[in-house]
Coordinates of C-alpha atoms and ligand atoms in Angstrom, one line a residue:
X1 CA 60.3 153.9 134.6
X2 CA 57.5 151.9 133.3
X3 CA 57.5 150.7 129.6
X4 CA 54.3 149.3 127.4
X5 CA 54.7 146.2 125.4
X6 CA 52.9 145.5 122.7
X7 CA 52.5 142.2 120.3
X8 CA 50.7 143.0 117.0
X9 CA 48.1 140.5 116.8
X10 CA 45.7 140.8 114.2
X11 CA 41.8 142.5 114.3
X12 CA 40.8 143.8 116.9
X13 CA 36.9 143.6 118.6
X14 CA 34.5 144.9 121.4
X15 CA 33.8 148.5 122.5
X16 CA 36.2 151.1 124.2
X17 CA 34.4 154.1 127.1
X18 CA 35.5 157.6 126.1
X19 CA 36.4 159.4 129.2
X20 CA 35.7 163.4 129.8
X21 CA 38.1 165.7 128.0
X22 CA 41.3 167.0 129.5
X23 CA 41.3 169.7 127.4
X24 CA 37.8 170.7 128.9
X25 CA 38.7 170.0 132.7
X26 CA 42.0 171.9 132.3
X27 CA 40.0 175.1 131.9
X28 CA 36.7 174.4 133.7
X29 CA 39.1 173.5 136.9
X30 CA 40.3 177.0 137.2
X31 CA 36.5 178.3 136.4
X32 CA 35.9 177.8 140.7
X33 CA 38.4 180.4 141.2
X34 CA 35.8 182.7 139.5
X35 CA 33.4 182.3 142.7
X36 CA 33.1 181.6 146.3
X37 CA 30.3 178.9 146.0
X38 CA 31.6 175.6 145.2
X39 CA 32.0 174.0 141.4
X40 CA 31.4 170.4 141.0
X41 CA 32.7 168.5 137.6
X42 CA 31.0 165.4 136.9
X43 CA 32.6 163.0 134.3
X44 CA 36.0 164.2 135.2
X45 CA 38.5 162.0 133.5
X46 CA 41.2 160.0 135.6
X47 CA 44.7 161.9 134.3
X48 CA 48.1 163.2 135.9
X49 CA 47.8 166.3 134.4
X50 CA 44.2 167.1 136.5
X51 CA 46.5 165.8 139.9
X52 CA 48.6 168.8 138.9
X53 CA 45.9 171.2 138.5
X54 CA 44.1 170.4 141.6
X55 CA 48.0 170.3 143.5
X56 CA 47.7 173.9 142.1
X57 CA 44.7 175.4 143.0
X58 CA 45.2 173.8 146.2
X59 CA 48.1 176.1 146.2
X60 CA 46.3 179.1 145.7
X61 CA 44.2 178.5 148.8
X62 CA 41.2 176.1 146.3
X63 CA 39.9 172.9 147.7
X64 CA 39.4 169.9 145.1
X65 CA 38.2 167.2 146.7
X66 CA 38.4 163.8 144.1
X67 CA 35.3 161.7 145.1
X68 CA 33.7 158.5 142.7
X69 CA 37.1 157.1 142.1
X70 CA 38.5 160.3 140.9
X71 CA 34.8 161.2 138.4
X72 CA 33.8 163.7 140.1
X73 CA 35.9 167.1 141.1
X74 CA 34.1 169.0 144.2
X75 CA 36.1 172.4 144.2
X76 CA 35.3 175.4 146.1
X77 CA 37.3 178.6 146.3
X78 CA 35.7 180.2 149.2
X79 CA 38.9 181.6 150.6
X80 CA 41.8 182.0 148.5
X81 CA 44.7 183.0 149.8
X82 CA 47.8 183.3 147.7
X83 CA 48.0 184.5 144.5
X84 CA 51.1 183.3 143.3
X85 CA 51.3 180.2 140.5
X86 CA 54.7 178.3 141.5
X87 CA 57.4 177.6 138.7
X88 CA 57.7 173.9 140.2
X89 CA 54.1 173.5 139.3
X90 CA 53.4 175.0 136.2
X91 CA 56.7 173.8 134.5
X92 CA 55.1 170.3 134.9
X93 CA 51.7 171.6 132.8
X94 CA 51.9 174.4 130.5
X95 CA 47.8 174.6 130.9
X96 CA 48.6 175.9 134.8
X97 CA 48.4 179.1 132.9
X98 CA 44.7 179.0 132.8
X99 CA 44.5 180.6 136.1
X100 CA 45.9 183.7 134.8
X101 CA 42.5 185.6 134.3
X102 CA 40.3 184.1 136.7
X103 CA 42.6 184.8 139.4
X104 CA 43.0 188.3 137.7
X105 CA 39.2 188.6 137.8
X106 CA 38.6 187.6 141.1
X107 CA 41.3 189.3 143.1
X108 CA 42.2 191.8 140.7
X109 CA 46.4 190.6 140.8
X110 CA 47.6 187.1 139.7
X111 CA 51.4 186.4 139.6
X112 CA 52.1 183.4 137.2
X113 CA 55.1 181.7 136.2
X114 CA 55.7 181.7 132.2
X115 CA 55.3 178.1 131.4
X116 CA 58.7 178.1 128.9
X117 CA 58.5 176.4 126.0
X118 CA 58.0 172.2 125.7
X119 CA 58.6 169.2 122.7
X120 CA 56.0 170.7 120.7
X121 CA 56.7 174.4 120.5
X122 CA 57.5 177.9 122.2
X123 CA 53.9 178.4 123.5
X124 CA 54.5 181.7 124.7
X125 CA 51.4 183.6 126.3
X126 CA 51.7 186.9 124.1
X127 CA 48.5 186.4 122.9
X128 CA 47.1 186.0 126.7
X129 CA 48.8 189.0 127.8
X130 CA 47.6 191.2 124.9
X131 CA 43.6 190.3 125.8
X132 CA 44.2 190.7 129.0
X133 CA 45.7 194.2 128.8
X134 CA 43.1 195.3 126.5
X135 CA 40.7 194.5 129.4
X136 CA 42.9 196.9 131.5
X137 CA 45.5 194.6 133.4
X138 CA 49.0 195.6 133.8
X139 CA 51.5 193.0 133.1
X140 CA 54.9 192.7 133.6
X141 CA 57.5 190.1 133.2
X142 CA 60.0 189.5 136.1
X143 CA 62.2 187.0 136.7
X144 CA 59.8 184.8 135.3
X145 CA 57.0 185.4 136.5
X146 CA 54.0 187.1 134.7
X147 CA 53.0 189.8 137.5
X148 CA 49.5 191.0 136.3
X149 CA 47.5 193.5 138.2
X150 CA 43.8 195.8 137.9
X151 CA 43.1 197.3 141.1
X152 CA 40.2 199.0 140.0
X153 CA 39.1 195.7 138.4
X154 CA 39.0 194.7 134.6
X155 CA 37.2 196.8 132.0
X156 CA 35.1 195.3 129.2
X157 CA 36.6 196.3 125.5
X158 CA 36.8 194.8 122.4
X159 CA 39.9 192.8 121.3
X160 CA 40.8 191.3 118.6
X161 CA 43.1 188.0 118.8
X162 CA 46.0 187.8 116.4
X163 CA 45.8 184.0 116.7
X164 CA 42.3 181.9 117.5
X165 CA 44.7 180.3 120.8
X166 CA 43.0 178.2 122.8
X167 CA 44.3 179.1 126.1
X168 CA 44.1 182.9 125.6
X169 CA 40.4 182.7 124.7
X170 CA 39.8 180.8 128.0
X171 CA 41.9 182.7 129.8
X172 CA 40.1 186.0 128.5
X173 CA 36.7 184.5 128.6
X174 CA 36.9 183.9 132.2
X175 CA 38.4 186.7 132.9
X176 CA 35.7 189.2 131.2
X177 CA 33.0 187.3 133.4
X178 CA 33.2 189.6 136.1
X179 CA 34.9 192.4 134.3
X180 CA 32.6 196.1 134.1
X181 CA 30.5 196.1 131.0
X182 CA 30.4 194.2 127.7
X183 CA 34.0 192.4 126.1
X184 CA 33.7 191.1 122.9
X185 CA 36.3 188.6 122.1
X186 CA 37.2 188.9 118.0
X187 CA 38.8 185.7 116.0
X188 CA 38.4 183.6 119.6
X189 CA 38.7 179.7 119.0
X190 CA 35.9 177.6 118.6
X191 CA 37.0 174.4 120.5
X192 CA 34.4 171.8 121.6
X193 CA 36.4 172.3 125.1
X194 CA 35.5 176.2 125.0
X195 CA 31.8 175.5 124.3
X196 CA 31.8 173.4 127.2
X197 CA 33.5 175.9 129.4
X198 CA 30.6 178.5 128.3
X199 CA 27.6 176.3 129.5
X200 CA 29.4 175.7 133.0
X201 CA 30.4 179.5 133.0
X202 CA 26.8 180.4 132.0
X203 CA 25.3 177.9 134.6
X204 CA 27.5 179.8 136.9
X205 CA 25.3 183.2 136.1
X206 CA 27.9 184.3 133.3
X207 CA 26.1 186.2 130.0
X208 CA 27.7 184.8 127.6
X209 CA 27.0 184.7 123.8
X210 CA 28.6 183.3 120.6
X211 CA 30.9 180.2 122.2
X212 CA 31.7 178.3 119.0
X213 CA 31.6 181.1 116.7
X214 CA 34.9 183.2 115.8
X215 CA 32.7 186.1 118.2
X216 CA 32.4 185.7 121.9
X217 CA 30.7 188.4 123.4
X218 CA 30.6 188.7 127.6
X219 CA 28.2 191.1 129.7
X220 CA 30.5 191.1 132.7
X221 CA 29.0 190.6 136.1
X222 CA 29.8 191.3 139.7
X223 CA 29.4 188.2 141.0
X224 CA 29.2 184.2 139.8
X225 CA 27.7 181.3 141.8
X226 CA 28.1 177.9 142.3
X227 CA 27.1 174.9 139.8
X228 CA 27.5 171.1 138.5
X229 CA 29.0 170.6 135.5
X230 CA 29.4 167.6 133.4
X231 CA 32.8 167.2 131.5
X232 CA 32.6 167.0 127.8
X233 CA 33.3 163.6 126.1
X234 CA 37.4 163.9 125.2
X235 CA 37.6 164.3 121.6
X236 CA 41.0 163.5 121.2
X237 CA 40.8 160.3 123.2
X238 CA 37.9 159.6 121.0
X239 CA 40.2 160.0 117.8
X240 CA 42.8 157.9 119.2
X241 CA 41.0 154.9 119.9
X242 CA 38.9 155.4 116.4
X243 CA 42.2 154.3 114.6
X244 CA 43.1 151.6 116.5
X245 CA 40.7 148.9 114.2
X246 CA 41.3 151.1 111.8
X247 CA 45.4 150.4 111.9
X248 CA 45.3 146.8 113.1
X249 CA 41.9 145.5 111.5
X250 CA 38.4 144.6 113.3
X251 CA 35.8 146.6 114.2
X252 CA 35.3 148.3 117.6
X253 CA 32.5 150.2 118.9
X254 CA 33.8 153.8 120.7
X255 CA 31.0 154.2 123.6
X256 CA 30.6 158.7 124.2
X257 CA 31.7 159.1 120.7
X258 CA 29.8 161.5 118.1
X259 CA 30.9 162.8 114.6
X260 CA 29.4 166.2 115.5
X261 CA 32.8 166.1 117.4
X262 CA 35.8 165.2 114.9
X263 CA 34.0 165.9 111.7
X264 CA 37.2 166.9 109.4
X265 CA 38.7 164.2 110.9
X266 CA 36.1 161.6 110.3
X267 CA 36.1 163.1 106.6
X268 CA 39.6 162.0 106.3
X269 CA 39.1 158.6 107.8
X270 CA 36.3 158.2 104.9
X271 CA 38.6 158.8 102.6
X272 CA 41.4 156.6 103.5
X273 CA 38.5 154.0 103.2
X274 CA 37.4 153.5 107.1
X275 CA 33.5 153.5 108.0
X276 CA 32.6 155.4 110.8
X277 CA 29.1 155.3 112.1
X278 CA 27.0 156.1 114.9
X279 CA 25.5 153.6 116.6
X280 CA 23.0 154.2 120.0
X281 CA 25.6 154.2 122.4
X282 CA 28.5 155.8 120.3
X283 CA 30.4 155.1 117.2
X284 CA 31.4 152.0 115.5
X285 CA 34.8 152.2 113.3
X286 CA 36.1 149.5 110.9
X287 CA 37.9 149.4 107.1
X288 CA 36.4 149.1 104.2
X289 CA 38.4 146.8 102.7
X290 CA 42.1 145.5 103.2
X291 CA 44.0 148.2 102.1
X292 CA 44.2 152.2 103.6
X293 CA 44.3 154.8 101.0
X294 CA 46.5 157.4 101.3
X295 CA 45.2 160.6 102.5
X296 CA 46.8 164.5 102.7
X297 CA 46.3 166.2 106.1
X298 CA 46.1 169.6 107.1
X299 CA 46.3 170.9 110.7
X300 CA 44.1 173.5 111.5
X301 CA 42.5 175.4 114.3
X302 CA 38.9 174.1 114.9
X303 CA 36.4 173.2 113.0
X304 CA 39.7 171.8 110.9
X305 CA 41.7 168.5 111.4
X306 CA 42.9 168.6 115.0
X307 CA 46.4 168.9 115.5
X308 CA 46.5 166.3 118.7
X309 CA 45.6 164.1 115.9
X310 CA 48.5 164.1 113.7
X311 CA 50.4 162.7 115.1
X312 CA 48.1 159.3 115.1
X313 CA 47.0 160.1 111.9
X314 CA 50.8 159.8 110.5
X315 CA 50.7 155.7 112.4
X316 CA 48.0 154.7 110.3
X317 CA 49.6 156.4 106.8
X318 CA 52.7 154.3 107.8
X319 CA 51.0 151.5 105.8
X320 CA 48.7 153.0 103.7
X321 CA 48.7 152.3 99.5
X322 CA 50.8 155.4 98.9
X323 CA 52.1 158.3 99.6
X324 CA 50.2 161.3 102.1
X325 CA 51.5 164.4 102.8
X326 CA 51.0 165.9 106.6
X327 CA 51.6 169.3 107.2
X328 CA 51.9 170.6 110.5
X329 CA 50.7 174.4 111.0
X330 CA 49.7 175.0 114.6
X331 CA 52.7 173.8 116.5
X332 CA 56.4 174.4 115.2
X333 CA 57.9 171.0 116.6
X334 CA 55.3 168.3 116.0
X335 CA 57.2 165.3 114.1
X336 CA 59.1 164.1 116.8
X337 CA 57.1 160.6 116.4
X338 CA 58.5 160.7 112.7
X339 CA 62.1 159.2 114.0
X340 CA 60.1 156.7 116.0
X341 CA 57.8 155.6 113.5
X342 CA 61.2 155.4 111.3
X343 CA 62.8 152.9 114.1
X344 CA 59.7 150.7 113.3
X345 CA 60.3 150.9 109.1
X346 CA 58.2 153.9 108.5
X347 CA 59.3 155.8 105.8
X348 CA 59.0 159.3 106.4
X349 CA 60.9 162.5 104.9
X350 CA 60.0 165.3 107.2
X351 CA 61.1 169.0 105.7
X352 CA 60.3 171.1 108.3
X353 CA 56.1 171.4 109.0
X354 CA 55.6 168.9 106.0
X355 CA 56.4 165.3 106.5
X356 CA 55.8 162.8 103.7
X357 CA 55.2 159.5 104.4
X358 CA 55.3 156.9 101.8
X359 CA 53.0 153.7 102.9
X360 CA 55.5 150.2 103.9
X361 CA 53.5 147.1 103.9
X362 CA 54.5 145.9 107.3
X363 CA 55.7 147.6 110.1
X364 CA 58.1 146.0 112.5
X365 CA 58.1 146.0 116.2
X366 CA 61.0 148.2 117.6
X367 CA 61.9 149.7 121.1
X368 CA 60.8 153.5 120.5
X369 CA 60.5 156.5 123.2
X370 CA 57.6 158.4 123.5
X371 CA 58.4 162.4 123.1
X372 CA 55.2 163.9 123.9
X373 CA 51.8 163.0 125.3
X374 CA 50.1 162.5 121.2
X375 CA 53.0 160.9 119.8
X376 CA 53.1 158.0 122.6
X377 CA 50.0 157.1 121.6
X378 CA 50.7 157.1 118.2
X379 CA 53.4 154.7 119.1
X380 CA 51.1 152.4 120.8
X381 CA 49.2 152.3 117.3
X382 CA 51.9 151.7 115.0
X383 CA 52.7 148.8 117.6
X384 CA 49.5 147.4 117.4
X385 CA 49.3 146.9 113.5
X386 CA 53.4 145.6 113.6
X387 CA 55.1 142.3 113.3
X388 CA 56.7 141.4 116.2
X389 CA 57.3 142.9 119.9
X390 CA 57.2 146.9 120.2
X391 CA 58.5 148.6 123.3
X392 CA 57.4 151.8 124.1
X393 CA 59.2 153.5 127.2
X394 CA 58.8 157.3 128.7
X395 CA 55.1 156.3 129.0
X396 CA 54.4 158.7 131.7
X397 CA 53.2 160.9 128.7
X398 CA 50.5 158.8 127.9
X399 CA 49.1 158.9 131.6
X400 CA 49.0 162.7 131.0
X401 CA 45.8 162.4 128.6
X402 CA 44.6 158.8 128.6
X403 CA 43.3 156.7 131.4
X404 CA 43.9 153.2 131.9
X405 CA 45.3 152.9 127.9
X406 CA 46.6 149.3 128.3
X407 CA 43.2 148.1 129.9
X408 CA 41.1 150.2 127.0
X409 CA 43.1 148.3 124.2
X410 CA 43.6 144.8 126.1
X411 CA 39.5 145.2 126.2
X412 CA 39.2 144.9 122.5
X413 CA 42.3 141.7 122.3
X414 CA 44.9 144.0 122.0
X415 CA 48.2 142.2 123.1
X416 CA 49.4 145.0 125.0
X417 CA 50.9 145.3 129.4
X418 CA 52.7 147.6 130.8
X419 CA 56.1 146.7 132.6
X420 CA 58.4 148.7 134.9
X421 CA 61.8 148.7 133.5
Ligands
EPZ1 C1 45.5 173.7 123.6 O1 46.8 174.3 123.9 C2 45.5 172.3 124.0 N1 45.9 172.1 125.4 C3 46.6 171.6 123.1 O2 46.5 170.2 123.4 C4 46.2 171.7 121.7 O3 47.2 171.2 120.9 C5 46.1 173.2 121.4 O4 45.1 173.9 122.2 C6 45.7 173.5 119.9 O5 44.5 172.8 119.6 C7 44.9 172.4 126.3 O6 43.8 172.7 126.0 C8 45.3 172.2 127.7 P1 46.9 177.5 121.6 P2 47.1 175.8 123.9 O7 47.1 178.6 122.5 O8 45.9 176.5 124.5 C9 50.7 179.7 119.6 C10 47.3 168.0 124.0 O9 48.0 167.2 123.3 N2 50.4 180.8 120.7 O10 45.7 177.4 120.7 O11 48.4 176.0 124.5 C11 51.2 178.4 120.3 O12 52.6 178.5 120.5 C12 47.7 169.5 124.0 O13 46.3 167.7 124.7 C13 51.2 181.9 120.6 O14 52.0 182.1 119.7 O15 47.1 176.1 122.3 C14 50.8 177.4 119.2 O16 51.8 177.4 118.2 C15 48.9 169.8 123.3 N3 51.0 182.9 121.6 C16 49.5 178.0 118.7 O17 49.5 179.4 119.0 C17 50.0 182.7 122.6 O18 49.9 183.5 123.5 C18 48.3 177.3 119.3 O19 48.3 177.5 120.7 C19 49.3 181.5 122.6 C20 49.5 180.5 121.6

């Protein structure tokens, strides 16, 4: 199992490439299933988690064909046929859930294995099963398996979700896309990644109106087409990378990167005294001065501070002037990075969704283990502004969200390889 080792080493300099979102190809992948003409994703970001997607819609009969060294996704769902979503694929990658409601939509019976629950949380799919039923599927539970069926075909309505989720707005948007008459999707999330699956829906002959408001209103159709589709710059990646000068010093210029796309969290970089501005090609991120204020942070659905950011967020308060308080409110089991950070001479008191972290003025390196795909990286960060050698194993998280991590950070003079161990 490969580790990453990394030498704190001072400022760092130069400029990082922002890669397409996973987030966004996760749900546009399943999107071909919608149609028999073939989907093409440009920008498509080099991740493990999309060679598990495309293993599974090459289950369900799809063809994904990886071409440009793995940028662009040619997919075409011409002939599907099978139906079922295999436990031993989408207990790797709880997003496999995603083809729930365009499978539903197209062949009117989708049989899905339950993803169980993972470091972070439960994640159960109530919410999905709720919209979906209000659209006139019938789902059952068996042996876990989600069994969903609508031989007559879905039926527009209007539903209101309990919880702005994520996946069940996908999963209900691209199911209503070929649903009879008019759904309109009530509290829905407002995700940059479900914006971007609208436009690539709507080039795909979907009426769709509202993405990015809390109202998403869909004139179903009988029949979507083919289209190219570029991938929407990954956020998250984005927010990652901004707080690597931020942690360890320097300034480094973030190429794809926009505020319009982490506002509340560029808000709280401000604060803790880091300048973010946007340059022609991106954004350019370094302190203010020496010292990080310490900042409180919220997690929030979208347009609030993103949750795949805390986890980061808490590396850099590790040596703020201070104390900041994090609360967790989307996920129930975020913090496991806390014990990590702790290993490294963090001090955190976490009391369940609130962790408290009182700034240290040096971290030290440490061998830590990465729990989950954000708190690797926020491992990686901590290691970059710490005295000494960090060791981060279990990195097969970080290959999950981020492509070539090590090069992106040796690029700016990190001190940073990756070793098998
Ligand atoms: C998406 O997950 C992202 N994953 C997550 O990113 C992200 O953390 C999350 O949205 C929140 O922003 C992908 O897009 C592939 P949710 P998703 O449904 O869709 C509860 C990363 O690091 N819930 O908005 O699963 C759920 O348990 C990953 O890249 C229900 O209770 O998130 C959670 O507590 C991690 N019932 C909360 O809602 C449901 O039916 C948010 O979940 C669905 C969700």
């Amino acid at each position: 199992m490969d580790s990453i080792v990394i030498k704190g080493n001072g400022p760092l300099k130069g400029q990082i490439p922002i890669a397409g979102a996973k987030n966004a190809c996760l749900t546009l992948m399943p999107a071909t299933l919608l149609s028999e003409e073939p989907l093409t994703l440009t920008n498509a970001p080099r991740l493990s988690d999309i060679k598990t997607m495309s293993a599974l819609l090459g289950s369900l009969g799809a063809e994904v064909s990886s071409l440009q060294d793995g940028k662009v996704l040619a997919m075409s769902s011409h002939k599907l046929d099978n139906h079922v979503a295999d436990y031993e694929i989408v207990r790797k990658m709880r997003a496999s859930n995603l083809v729930l409601g365009p499978m539903l939509a197209r062949l009117g019976r989708a049989v899905v294995s339950l993803p169980g629950g993972c470091a972070i949380g439960a994640r159960p799919m109530d919410l999905h099963i709720e919209a979906l039923e209000a659209l006139g599927a019938e789902i059952e539970l068996k042996e876990g398996y989600l069994h969903a069926k609508a031989p007559k075909g879905l039926k527009g309505a209007v539903h209101e979700l309990r919880f702005a989720s994520v996946g069940a707005t996908e999963n209900t948007v691209m199911a209503a896309t070929l649903a009879k008459g008019t759904t309109v999707l009530k509290n829905a999330a407002r995700e940059p990644e479900i914006v971007d699956l609208v436009q690539c829906l709507r080039k795909m002959g979907a009426q769709i109106e509202g993405e990015g408001t809390s109202t998403i209103t869909i004139q179903g159709v009988d029949r979507l087409s083919g289209a190219t589709h570029p991938v929407v710059t990954d956020r998250i990646e984005l927010g990652s990378y901004m707080l690597a000068p931020a942690i360890a010093g320097g300034e480094v210029e973030l190429l794809g990167g926009r505020i319009n796309l982490l506002e509340a969290f560029c808000e709280k970089l401000d604060s803790a005294g880091i300048n973010v501005s946007e340059t022609e090609n991106g954004l350019v991120v370094a302190r203010r001065a020496d010292l990080i204020h310490s900042v409180d942070v919220t997690t929030e659905v979208y347009p609030g501070f993103p949750t795949d950011l805390q986890a980061q967020m808490m590396a850099l308060m590790c040596t703020a002037d201070g104390v900041s308080v994090l609360e967790e409110k989307i996920f129930e089991n975020r913090f496991m990075h806390a014990p990590e950070l702790i290993r490294m001479g963090a001090q955190i008191d976490v009391q369940g969704g609130v962790a408290t972290v009182t700034g240290v003025k040096q971290l030290k390196g440490a061998r830590v283990m990465a729990t989950d795909l954000r708190a690797s990286v926020s491992l990686i960060l901590a290691g970059l502004a710490a005295e000494g050698e960090t060791v981060v194993s279990r990195v097969y998280h970080v290959d999950r969200g981020y492509e070539h991590v090590v090069a992106k950070f040796a690029g700016v003079g990190a001190q940073i390889e990756r070793v098998k161990e």
